Amino acid sequence: MSEPFARVTSRVISIPRANIDTDQICPARFLKITDKANLADALFFDWRFTPDGKRREPVSFIDEPVNAGRQILLAGDNFGAGSSREHAPWALRAWGIRAIVSTSFADIFSGNALKNALLPIVVSAERLAALQALVATAPDGEWIVDLEAQTVTLPSGESFAFAIDPFARTMILAGTDEIGYVRSKLPAIEAWEATHPARVDTREGAAAR
Amino acid sequence: MAEQPRTILEKIWDDHVVASDPGAPAILAIDLHLVHEVTSPQAFTGLRERGLKIRKPGQTVATADHSIPTLDPSLPIADELARKQLAQIEENCREFGIPFHGKGSPTRGIVHVIGPELGLTQPGMTIVCGDSHTATHGAFGALAFGIGTSEIEMVLATQTLLQRKPKTFRVEVTGRLQPGVGAKDIILALIARIGIGGGTGHVFEYTSSAIRALSMEERMTVCNMSIEGGARAGLIAPDETTFAYLKGRKFAPQGAAWDAAVARWRKLPTDAGATYDRTIVIDGDRLEPMVTYGTNPGMGVAVTGQIPALSDVEPGARDDLERALAYMGLEAGSSIAGRKLDVVFIGSCTNGRIEDMRAAASVLRGRHVADGLRVLVVPGSQQVKAQAESEGLDEVFRAAGAEWRESGCSMCIAMNGDQLEPGEYGISTSNRNFQGRQGKGGRTFLASPLTAAASAVTGVVTDPRTLVAAPQSSAVEAH
């Protein structure tokens, strides 16, 4: 369960590249955990460290002291491509990211992000280019991402609206998750199941029923 | 009153919507939930914290595939984290009453290989798994897609998921594939055309003659990589090929239930006149064996072709290409064939089934792998392994100088110790060539089993048609 979340005010980290896949966000060898601990250290690990484990020179953006504590990411198209690992949004959240602005997000990543109160904010290609230029010229400007109002406000005071799944928005604003909602529908689920027998029984010996 | 013509996706969708509140996603019933060791532990923890049981253990099945070693199974697991993770899935399955095909079981294997071979995967079902390659099961005309760990917990707790209806995307593959060209080449060609985000928000339906001619194993290869084209699922309407594959399998319906099931399945194919949100046509007659050169699966070309020059791509994609080629150590505009290799990996949920083993063996029989090359052949399941051994394929691989392993995901995801070393070049029948995917600093060329096996013989990226046409006993020189 997460805390209710409505807005974040932060400076921005810009990664102007497209197709950032989940193997970059959280490499597979960090998936051997059985909990969610220490994932902040795994974030963009191979961009930060050489294969023999040395910190890269110059350091990756994520390790630049100026970027510490920033909570908004600005990224290229199709962010989160690849695997279904929820470790990717867990790692981003653990590091401190609360909102990602891009022209598109991979489907599974987007769903996983929303379930972790990490906001995938979709903008047009023109807007992305303008925002990237803005961060390049004013790297220390603070943006406000407001989930309640569904707006992003830039340092100039100018703001733009964004769309987000209304159901996910309600869940995040309330700090709740979906299991309680669906469990409240159990009578409907049971009624459906009564008229739709299970197609398969995975337990041994049940095949010849 | 005539019903509105529907696509197969819409039929399966309509058949599984339990309820939908205004503004909320639909509650979609899930017929089959596949579970593995990597993405599930935190979901079981969540269930315990909520004090919930699993609602439908008989619609859930688990195996161990990602972090399990492919070496001699009697050896202890060296990696402590992997050992703990594998012990955890076993304990979770015992505690929650989930059938578990674990270490030592003759039915263990990659989750997307064992579902179909056990007959658990059936047409018209909704199937989910905490793994993006769940799309594989769409080959049977099921709606099958990958989910995150929060969704795993949801399915364990309720046997449903909250979902918005995806859009439809028809992929027509016309004509007939030429010898040496296979299912892997179809899907790599599609992704090269539309890019790795091309199918976002959609479900692919693969249609037309070149798809109809594919075996179930080949259809699984195509559907498997739907996610690499950005589509969460891809499916193929069931037909006689599908029914023939399923008949008699352990968990497939039997007797009168079989006849009733087939009658139901025959109603699944898309109705005449149904419309799709998008359509693309691929000329199957003109496809060639495909190889990727870059760091995402959309960066692929025909094996006879060239790596694009910077001027060949849109200005916005140049940075991506330059970065990819810098990582791969390749030159823009150069030929892909002839690139030197260090490792060959044949296996994975994309190409680890029995027909893939046969295809690789058909090239390696009577030949030897190139000097200094490490060649790993990893069957997709213990049943594939046993079948291959009964056909003598393991001997073909060993005699050719390849390693023959226990089943698992292995070097596709490099979590179990099977991996590329930094800087090494591998040709791989798996599904992802992302930076570091097959080991830190490793460099991957994705290709079909035929292309990988041919490349194993020569030690360089090789068009399989140059070997397949040649007598198999003759010596073959690297070109």
XYZ file of C-alpha atoms in Angstrom:
688
model
C 0.000 0.000 0.000
C 1.324 3.426 -0.785
C 0.673 6.848 0.666
C -1.795 9.174 -1.067
C 0.027 11.169 -3.730
C -1.192 14.325 -5.442
C 1.708 16.509 -6.572
C 5.453 16.783 -6.838
C 7.603 19.906 -7.155
C 11.079 19.167 -8.412
C 13.912 19.904 -10.764
C 14.139 17.600 -13.769
C 16.579 15.015 -15.086
C 16.543 14.837 -18.869
C 17.655 11.670 -20.705
C 17.227 12.594 -24.359
C 17.202 9.090 -25.764
C 14.443 6.850 -27.055
C 13.605 3.219 -26.297
C 15.095 3.079 -22.804
C 14.410 -0.571 -22.006
C 13.879 -2.249 -18.661
C 17.236 -4.035 -18.960
C 18.824 -0.561 -18.758
C 16.522 0.645 -15.980
C 17.144 -2.449 -13.842
C 19.455 -5.148 -15.266
C 18.230 -8.741 -14.967
C 20.917 -9.855 -12.550
C 19.283 -7.633 -9.904
C 16.076 -9.672 -10.240
C 17.254 -12.498 -8.013
C 15.887 -10.764 -4.937
C 12.718 -11.962 -3.221
C 11.871 -8.534 -1.773
C 12.164 -4.941 -3.001
C 15.304 -3.971 -1.059
C 18.281 -2.008 -2.431
C 16.807 -1.439 -5.890
C 17.824 2.230 -5.903
C 21.409 1.008 -6.286
C 20.414 -1.097 -9.324
C 18.857 1.818 -11.239
C 20.609 2.327 -14.607
C 23.435 0.258 -13.123
C 25.290 -0.544 -16.343
C 25.212 3.095 -17.404
C 26.863 3.980 -14.095
C 29.446 1.221 -13.777
C 31.835 -0.497 -16.188
C 31.544 -4.283 -16.608
C 34.362 -4.724 -14.079
C 32.460 -2.695 -11.510
C 34.256 0.680 -11.633
C 32.225 3.873 -11.594
C 32.307 5.321 -15.101
C 34.354 8.475 -15.813
C 32.771 10.931 -16.224
C 30.050 9.733 -13.909
C 26.634 8.924 -15.307
C 23.944 11.604 -14.981
C 22.338 9.599 -12.220
C 25.464 9.931 -10.064
C 26.001 13.642 -10.680
C 25.540 15.353 -7.307
C 23.382 18.034 -8.956
C 20.813 15.397 -9.913
C 20.485 13.881 -6.456
C 16.951 14.217 -5.158
C 15.352 15.113 -8.477
C 11.976 13.464 -8.841
C 10.943 14.144 -12.441
C 12.454 12.370 -15.420
C 12.178 13.624 -19.005
C 12.872 10.805 -21.464
C 12.659 9.926 -25.154
C 9.957 7.915 -26.885
C 8.851 4.402 -25.810
C 10.227 4.499 -22.276
C 10.190 1.161 -20.434
C 10.289 -1.160 -23.455
C 11.000 -4.796 -22.844
C 10.301 -7.053 -19.931
C 7.391 -7.050 -17.490
C 9.666 -6.663 -14.455
C 8.027 -4.398 -11.906
C 11.545 -4.034 -10.532
C 11.923 -1.219 -13.097
C 9.332 1.114 -11.511
C 10.371 -0.120 -8.046
C 13.961 0.945 -8.795
C 12.866 4.332 -10.142
C 10.654 4.935 -7.103
C 13.341 3.728 -4.717
C 15.783 6.226 -6.241
C 13.173 8.966 -5.834
C 11.494 9.424 -9.239
C 7.750 10.204 -9.047
C 6.904 11.259 -12.613
C 8.279 10.493 -16.073
C 7.471 12.667 -19.075
C 7.807 11.097 -22.537
C 6.023 10.786 -25.877
C 5.062 7.178 -25.110
C 5.520 4.359 -22.640
C 5.609 0.613 -23.192
C 2.256 -0.896 -22.162
C 3.401 -3.169 -19.358
C 5.768 -0.573 -17.904
C 3.036 2.036 -17.911
C 0.646 -0.242 -16.000
C 3.346 -1.224 -13.518
C 4.310 2.413 -12.970
C 0.746 3.466 -12.165
C 0.459 0.651 -9.633
C 3.451 2.169 -7.865
C 2.236 5.762 -7.958
C 4.886 6.612 -10.538
C 3.217 8.871 -13.102
C 3.763 8.199 -16.828
C 2.958 11.528 -18.460
C 2.515 11.464 -22.227
C 3.239 14.588 -24.288
C 3.407 15.284 -28.025
C 6.703 15.081 -29.910
C 6.707 18.882 -30.294
C 6.168 19.380 -26.587
C 8.881 16.864 -25.714
C 11.369 18.691 -27.921
C 10.416 22.010 -26.312
C 10.732 20.559 -22.816
C 14.126 19.037 -23.616
C 15.283 22.424 -24.887
C 13.921 24.051 -21.745
C 15.838 21.706 -19.432
C 18.982 22.180 -21.537
C 18.812 25.964 -21.065
C 17.311 26.040 -17.552
C 18.511 22.847 -15.897
C 17.641 23.988 -12.399
C 14.086 25.154 -12.984
C 11.435 23.522 -10.830
C 8.380 21.920 -12.362
C 5.150 21.066 -10.604
C 3.368 17.880 -11.580
C -0.145 18.038 -10.174
C -2.110 14.791 -10.430
C -5.244 16.305 -8.930
C -5.381 19.038 -11.593
C -3.668 16.861 -14.238
C -1.261 19.652 -15.113
C 2.464 20.207 -15.371
C 3.547 23.738 -14.474
C 6.885 24.963 -15.808
C 9.218 27.473 -14.100
C 7.776 30.297 -16.246
C 4.355 29.634 -14.743
C 3.098 28.278 -18.044
C 1.322 24.981 -17.636
C -0.089 22.187 -19.778
C -2.622 19.474 -19.131
C -1.987 15.745 -19.355
C -4.250 12.722 -19.646
C -4.031 9.790 -17.284
C -6.178 6.736 -16.654
C -8.966 8.105 -14.431
C -9.229 4.947 -12.373
C -5.490 4.816 -11.688
C -5.598 8.517 -10.802
C -8.294 7.892 -8.207
C -6.297 5.032 -6.708
C -3.079 7.074 -6.504
C -4.780 10.152 -5.033
C -6.362 7.924 -2.390
C -3.176 5.927 -1.757
C -4.980 2.657 -2.219
C -4.615 -0.223 -4.619
C -6.892 -2.222 -6.853
C -7.168 -5.479 -4.948
C -9.620 -4.056 -2.438
C -11.780 -2.716 -5.252
C -11.853 -6.034 -7.094
C -12.470 -7.996 -3.905
C -15.540 -5.848 -3.343
C -16.782 -7.318 -6.651
C -16.330 -10.930 -5.556
C -20.085 -11.673 -5.718
C -20.080 -10.676 -9.400
C -16.951 -12.741 -10.024
C -18.486 -15.766 -8.323
C -21.689 -15.372 -10.329
C -19.654 -15.268 -13.543
C -17.693 -18.347 -12.521
C -20.899 -20.245 -11.781
C -21.830 -20.002 -15.466
C -18.258 -20.331 -16.821
C -16.630 -23.536 -15.558
C -12.835 -23.525 -15.340
C -11.308 -24.513 -18.688
C -8.454 -26.394 -17.097
C -7.372 -27.901 -13.803
C -3.632 -27.655 -13.286
C -3.576 -30.193 -10.462
C -2.163 -33.609 -11.234
C -4.616 -36.299 -12.281
C -7.411 -33.879 -13.082
C -7.071 -34.098 -16.850
C -9.472 -36.996 -17.435
C -12.407 -35.368 -15.647
C -30.678 -9.759 -35.952
C -27.189 -10.238 -37.323
C -24.400 -9.839 -34.816
C -21.677 -7.284 -35.405
C -18.656 -9.079 -36.947
C -15.906 -9.421 -34.358
C -12.199 -10.188 -34.343
C -10.926 -13.136 -32.322
C -9.577 -10.681 -29.751
C -13.010 -9.128 -29.297
C -14.641 -12.550 -28.947
C -12.219 -13.657 -26.235
C -12.512 -10.285 -24.537
C -16.327 -10.283 -24.519
C -16.307 -13.850 -23.236
C -14.228 -12.904 -20.164
C -15.580 -9.568 -18.978
C -17.016 -10.191 -15.521
C -18.071 -6.631 -14.786
C -17.182 -3.096 -15.737
C -18.039 0.021 -13.801
C -18.306 3.329 -15.675
C -14.856 4.928 -15.828
C -13.156 1.853 -14.432
C -11.291 -0.817 -16.397
C -13.141 -4.075 -17.037
C -12.725 -6.940 -14.605
C -11.407 -9.665 -16.857
C -11.572 -13.328 -15.786
C -8.281 -15.201 -16.125
C -8.376 -18.853 -17.172
C -4.745 -19.742 -16.577
C -2.029 -18.115 -14.475
C 1.564 -19.200 -15.036
C 4.074 -18.437 -12.295
C 7.886 -18.521 -12.144
C 10.486 -17.758 -9.518
C 11.656 -14.288 -10.530
C 8.598 -12.042 -10.627
C 6.359 -13.792 -8.072
C 8.006 -13.706 -4.595
C 6.873 -10.158 -3.746
C 3.320 -11.039 -4.834
C 3.185 -13.937 -2.380
C 4.551 -11.630 0.318
C 1.708 -9.234 -0.505
C -0.859 -12.007 -0.146
C 0.552 -12.955 3.257
C 0.477 -9.324 4.406
C -3.185 -9.093 3.419
C -3.970 -12.481 4.945
C -5.305 -13.741 1.623
C -5.256 -17.213 0.089
C -4.946 -17.967 -3.578
C -8.445 -18.113 -5.043
C -7.982 -20.710 -7.779
C -4.938 -22.949 -7.293
C -6.313 -25.272 -9.999
C -6.008 -22.473 -12.552
C -2.457 -21.684 -11.507
C 0.754 -23.505 -12.301
C 4.376 -22.773 -11.463
C 7.839 -23.726 -12.616
C 11.464 -22.644 -12.184
C 13.187 -21.417 -15.314
C 14.911 -18.020 -15.118
C 17.542 -18.353 -12.423
C 17.965 -22.138 -12.505
C 21.355 -23.441 -13.655
C 21.449 -25.516 -16.852
C 24.395 -27.577 -15.620
C 24.189 -31.033 -14.009
C 21.124 -30.731 -11.717
C 22.775 -32.857 -9.017
C 25.330 -30.081 -8.422
C 24.522 -27.499 -5.731
C 23.450 -24.059 -6.981
C 26.503 -21.836 -6.598
C 24.699 -18.481 -6.652
C 23.258 -17.903 -3.194
C 20.581 -15.443 -4.359
C 19.394 -17.800 -7.092
C 19.368 -20.682 -4.626
C 17.236 -18.658 -2.216
C 14.884 -17.545 -4.973
C 14.397 -21.126 -6.175
C 13.771 -22.323 -2.613
C 11.241 -19.500 -2.212
C 9.078 -20.494 -5.208
C 9.004 -24.067 -3.952
C 7.941 -22.943 -0.496
C 5.350 -20.503 -1.868
C 3.792 -23.213 -4.051
C 3.655 -25.624 -1.117
C 2.129 -23.031 1.208
C -0.474 -21.820 -1.293
C -1.226 -25.200 -2.898
C -0.003 -24.418 -6.416
C 1.099 -27.298 -8.679
C 4.864 -26.861 -9.111
C 6.976 -28.309 -11.907
C 10.293 -27.742 -10.172
C 13.854 -28.953 -10.153
C 13.991 -32.686 -10.817
C 10.533 -32.786 -12.417
C 10.403 -34.262 -15.954
C 7.858 -31.557 -16.834
C 9.947 -28.567 -15.653
C 10.973 -26.027 -18.254
C 10.553 -22.505 -19.518
C 7.056 -21.458 -18.518
C 6.074 -20.648 -22.109
C 7.304 -23.996 -23.351
C 5.648 -26.201 -20.730
C 2.184 -24.554 -20.850
C 1.627 -25.580 -24.476
C 3.366 -28.954 -24.289
C 1.266 -29.984 -21.275
C -1.901 -28.934 -23.092
C -2.641 -26.271 -20.461
C -2.601 -23.558 -23.107
C -5.855 -23.760 -25.084
C -7.727 -21.643 -27.634
C -10.035 -18.927 -26.387
C -8.412 -18.693 -22.957
C -7.116 -15.683 -21.131
C -3.594 -16.509 -19.953
C -1.259 -14.317 -17.921
C 2.194 -14.621 -16.414
C 4.670 -12.249 -14.840
C 6.718 -12.380 -17.986
C 6.429 -10.350 -21.156
C 6.858 -13.394 -23.406
C 3.494 -14.732 -22.284
C 2.454 -13.545 -25.748
C 3.793 -16.944 -26.901
C 0.534 -18.673 -25.898
C -1.361 -16.492 -28.367
C -0.245 -18.998 -31.017
C -3.202 -21.125 -29.871
C -5.742 -18.355 -30.293
C -5.603 -17.388 -26.622
C -5.389 -13.844 -25.293
C -2.090 -14.128 -23.429
C -0.036 -11.278 -22.043
C 2.658 -10.392 -19.545
C 1.858 -8.726 -16.235
C 3.797 -7.094 -13.414
C 4.116 -8.338 -9.869
C 1.212 -6.215 -8.561
C -0.970 -7.852 -11.192
C 0.342 -11.302 -10.232
C -0.868 -10.600 -6.716
C -4.231 -9.477 -8.128
C -4.633 -12.695 -10.129
C -3.545 -14.884 -7.223
C -6.050 -13.100 -4.981
C -9.009 -12.809 -7.378
C -8.355 -14.831 -10.588
C -9.173 -11.603 -12.454
C -7.379 -8.505 -13.722
C -8.461 -4.927 -14.288
C -7.887 -4.230 -17.952
C -8.732 -1.702 -20.638
C -9.585 -3.260 -23.985
C -6.594 -3.128 -26.339
C -6.773 -2.058 -29.979
C -6.479 -4.567 -32.814
C -3.579 -4.742 -35.280
C -3.716 -7.261 -38.123
C -0.384 -8.513 -39.416
C -0.984 -10.246 -42.758
C 1.913 -12.387 -43.881
C 1.132 -13.349 -47.453
C 2.677 -15.847 -49.835
C 4.983 -18.641 -48.833
C 8.326 -18.634 -47.051
C 11.365 -19.673 -49.073
C 13.612 -22.517 -47.866
C 15.967 -21.341 -45.119
C 13.492 -18.655 -44.007
C 11.413 -19.307 -40.897
C 9.109 -17.983 -38.226
C 11.878 -16.018 -36.506
C 12.549 -14.161 -39.727
C 8.874 -13.179 -40.026
C 8.791 -11.605 -36.599
C 12.207 -9.924 -36.882
C 11.119 -8.473 -40.232
C 7.867 -7.162 -38.720
C 9.693 -5.479 -35.842
C 12.293 -4.014 -38.200
C 9.379 -2.493 -40.160
C 7.287 -1.052 -37.321
C 9.916 -0.516 -34.596
C 9.867 -1.756 -31.015
C 7.103 0.642 -30.037
C 5.061 0.074 -33.210
C 2.426 -2.125 -31.584
C 2.021 -0.229 -28.306
C -1.597 -0.283 -27.138
C -2.488 -3.030 -29.626
C -2.791 -6.787 -29.873
C -1.412 -8.321 -33.059
C -3.423 -10.872 -34.975
C -1.216 -12.731 -37.459
C -3.126 -13.903 -40.536
C -2.835 -15.177 -44.119
C -1.135 -17.971 -45.975
C 2.413 -17.785 -44.616
C 1.049 -17.918 -41.048
C -1.442 -20.712 -41.776
C 1.410 -22.837 -43.160
C 3.379 -22.612 -39.883
C 3.516 -25.434 -37.338
C 2.474 -24.689 -33.752
C 6.141 -24.390 -32.723
C 6.708 -21.802 -35.437
C 3.523 -19.920 -34.541
C 4.773 -19.731 -30.966
C 8.026 -18.186 -32.192
C 6.082 -15.479 -34.035
C 3.681 -14.714 -31.181
C 6.473 -14.853 -28.588
C 8.128 -11.710 -29.922
C 4.938 -9.656 -30.248
C 6.155 -7.771 -27.193
C 9.358 -6.835 -29.027
C 7.055 -5.046 -31.472
C 5.449 -3.237 -28.555
C 2.225 -5.322 -28.509
C 1.435 -6.873 -25.186
C -0.125 -9.860 -26.977
C -0.202 -11.437 -30.404
C -2.476 -14.196 -31.544
C -3.258 -16.602 -34.338
C -6.749 -18.019 -34.830
C -6.905 -21.758 -34.081
C -7.274 -24.269 -36.913
C -6.689 -27.979 -37.605
C -2.959 -27.527 -36.905
C -3.828 -26.209 -33.439
C -6.268 -29.013 -32.664
C -3.875 -31.711 -33.911
C -1.130 -30.330 -31.640
C -3.354 -30.275 -28.560
C -5.172 -33.584 -28.948
C -4.087 -36.134 -26.363
C -1.895 -33.757 -24.346
C -2.001 -34.260 -20.605
C -4.237 -31.329 -19.643
C -6.196 -31.033 -22.899
C -9.867 -32.012 -22.714
C -10.562 -35.703 -23.326
C -13.425 -37.653 -24.899
C -16.725 -35.809 -25.165
C -15.161 -32.744 -23.534
C -12.648 -32.639 -26.396
C -15.377 -32.608 -29.034
C -17.259 -29.874 -27.199
C -14.069 -27.838 -26.859
C -13.197 -28.129 -30.546
C -16.718 -27.072 -31.481
C -16.289 -23.997 -29.264
C -12.810 -23.265 -30.630
C -14.057 -23.361 -34.213
C -16.164 -20.297 -33.482
C -13.168 -18.225 -32.413
C -11.654 -17.063 -35.726
C -12.319 -13.473 -36.739
C -15.624 -13.003 -38.570
C -15.706 -11.911 -42.200
C -16.175 -8.157 -42.263
C -14.643 -7.495 -38.851
C -12.406 -4.453 -38.817
C -9.037 -3.774 -37.224
C -7.638 -0.535 -35.885
C -4.494 -1.057 -37.949
C -3.270 -3.468 -40.639
C 0.136 -4.186 -42.119
C 0.990 -6.579 -44.945
C 4.280 -8.452 -45.115
C 5.206 -10.245 -48.320
C 6.255 -13.699 -47.130
C 7.615 -14.663 -50.556
C 10.284 -11.996 -50.299
C 11.443 -12.525 -46.725
C 15.058 -13.451 -46.120
C 16.820 -14.713 -43.016
C 17.048 -11.768 -40.603
C 19.783 -10.726 -38.166
C 19.840 -7.817 -35.739
C 22.845 -5.510 -35.674
C 21.889 -3.106 -32.891
C 20.718 -2.904 -29.300
C 17.003 -3.342 -29.758
C 15.111 -6.012 -31.693
C 13.882 -3.494 -34.260
C 17.439 -2.952 -35.484
C 17.431 -5.874 -37.890
C 18.305 -6.484 -41.553
C 18.353 -9.387 -43.994
C 21.512 -11.441 -43.492
C 22.457 -10.503 -47.053
C 22.058 -6.814 -46.259
C 24.000 -3.946 -44.735
C 23.873 -2.225 -41.388
C 22.158 1.094 -42.169
C 24.242 4.164 -42.848
C 23.431 7.161 -40.640
C 21.887 8.820 -43.695
C 19.485 5.844 -44.083
C 17.588 6.637 -40.889
C 15.429 9.563 -39.841
C 17.334 12.384 -38.149
C 15.628 11.607 -34.835
C 16.880 8.014 -34.903
C 20.520 8.784 -35.698
C 21.603 9.171 -32.089
C 20.037 5.821 -31.287
C 21.816 4.159 -34.204
C 25.184 5.738 -33.404
C 24.941 4.737 -29.751
C 23.900 1.205 -30.694
C 26.724 0.766 -33.181
C 29.269 2.174 -30.726
C 28.139 -0.406 -28.160
C 28.172 -3.181 -30.760
C 31.531 -2.114 -32.208
C 30.087 -2.144 -35.722
C 30.346 0.256 -38.627
C 27.356 1.939 -40.197
C 26.882 0.822 -43.793
C 28.921 -2.399 -43.475
C 27.729 -5.958 -44.157
C 26.220 -7.959 -41.323
C 27.274 -11.346 -42.747
C 30.828 -12.284 -41.890
C 30.902 -10.611 -38.453
C 33.120 -12.608 -36.107
C 31.460 -14.486 -33.238
C 32.593 -15.754 -29.838
C 29.434 -17.511 -28.663
C 26.346 -19.147 -30.173
C 23.226 -19.609 -28.051
C 20.407 -21.838 -29.282
C 17.424 -21.954 -26.945
C 14.906 -19.720 -25.055
C 11.109 -19.410 -25.086
C 11.455 -18.004 -28.592
C 13.381 -20.893 -30.138
C 13.871 -23.647 -27.558
C 11.222 -26.096 -28.742
C 11.750 -29.475 -30.410
C 11.505 -28.140 -33.967
C 14.146 -25.549 -33.154
C 16.427 -28.302 -31.862
C 15.783 -30.275 -35.050
C 16.486 -27.249 -37.238
C 19.788 -26.559 -35.497
C 20.737 -30.241 -35.632
C 19.944 -30.411 -39.344
C 22.720 -27.896 -39.942
C 25.188 -29.270 -37.387
C 24.813 -32.951 -38.287
C 28.120 -34.160 -39.722
C 29.704 -30.753 -39.248
C 31.820 -29.175 -36.525
C 31.591 -25.785 -34.879
C 34.338 -23.302 -35.708
C 37.544 -23.283 -33.665
C 37.439 -21.236 -30.478
C 33.665 -20.792 -30.586
C 31.527 -21.609 -27.556
C 28.192 -23.097 -28.625
C 25.426 -23.654 -26.084
C 22.292 -25.606 -26.970
C 19.674 -25.318 -24.234
C 16.347 -27.109 -24.661
C 13.260 -25.159 -23.622
C 11.988 -27.856 -21.272
C 12.911 -31.227 -19.842
C 10.349 -32.765 -22.198
C 12.021 -31.093 -25.180
C 15.338 -32.395 -23.833
C 14.021 -35.950 -23.530
C 12.452 -35.837 -26.997
C 15.637 -34.462 -28.558
C 17.700 -37.171 -26.843
C 15.321 -39.882 -28.055
C 15.983 -38.613 -31.584
C 19.740 -38.566 -31.011
C 19.984 -34.799 -31.423
C 22.093 -34.431 -28.265
C 24.705 -36.666 -29.920
C 24.598 -34.504 -33.050
C 25.270 -31.397 -30.966
C 28.019 -32.992 -28.873
C 29.714 -34.507 -31.915
C 29.686 -31.042 -33.504
C 31.415 -29.585 -30.438
C 28.387 -27.856 -28.873
C 27.331 -28.082 -25.229
C 23.984 -29.764 -24.506
C 22.368 -28.512 -21.307
C 19.431 -28.881 -18.938
C 16.429 -26.701 -19.803
C 15.884 -23.096 -18.753
C 15.989 -19.468 -19.856
C 19.783 -19.591 -19.636
C 21.713 -17.060 -21.698
C 18.581 -15.322 -22.967
C 18.444 -13.382 -19.707
C 21.817 -14.362 -18.190
C 20.567 -14.764 -14.638
C 21.801 -18.312 -14.081
C 25.512 -18.027 -14.827
C 25.195 -18.639 -18.591
C 26.309 -15.343 -20.070
C 28.410 -13.424 -22.547
C 31.609 -11.896 -21.210
C 32.171 -8.149 -21.669
C 32.817 -7.358 -25.324
C 31.971 -10.840 -26.603
C 29.826 -11.278 -29.698
C 27.051 -13.845 -29.546
C 24.512 -14.924 -32.096
C 21.398 -15.933 -30.236
C 18.014 -17.448 -31.039
C 16.516 -15.549 -28.094
C 14.405 -12.395 -28.188
C 16.349 -9.398 -26.845
C 19.590 -7.737 -27.833
C 19.400 -4.892 -25.315
C 22.708 -3.683 -23.883
C 23.899 -6.164 -21.274
C 20.883 -8.439 -21.713
C 23.015 -11.570 -22.234
C 25.737 -10.491 -19.823
C 27.409 -7.200 -18.875
C 29.006 -5.700 -21.973
C 27.919 -8.641 -24.149
C 26.936 -7.978 -27.777
C 24.033 -9.898 -29.294
C 22.945 -10.714 -32.825
C 19.402 -12.131 -32.827
C 18.632 -14.744 -35.471
C 16.803 -17.985 -36.250
C 18.035 -21.447 -35.192
C 19.101 -22.167 -38.785
C 21.090 -18.948 -38.990
C 22.624 -19.468 -35.551
C 23.604 -23.053 -36.353
C 25.077 -22.084 -39.709
C 27.027 -19.332 -37.983
C 28.256 -21.852 -35.417
C 29.841 -23.862 -38.226
C 31.630 -20.899 -39.776
C 32.317 -18.802 -36.683
C 30.874 -15.726 -38.353
C 27.344 -14.446 -39.047
C 26.259 -16.658 -41.934
C 23.310 -16.944 -44.315
C 22.007 -20.461 -43.581
C 21.045 -20.947 -47.215
C 24.743 -21.165 -48.076
C 25.018 -24.295 -45.896
C 21.564 -25.821 -46.096
C 21.887 -26.167 -49.858
C 25.312 -27.813 -49.557
C 25.772 -31.552 -48.875
C 25.894 -31.847 -45.100
C 29.004 -34.008 -44.956
C 31.202 -31.654 -46.935
C 33.691 -29.416 -45.228
C 32.542 -25.830 -45.090
C 34.920 -22.937 -44.943
C 34.319 -19.610 -43.341
C 33.713 -16.909 -45.882
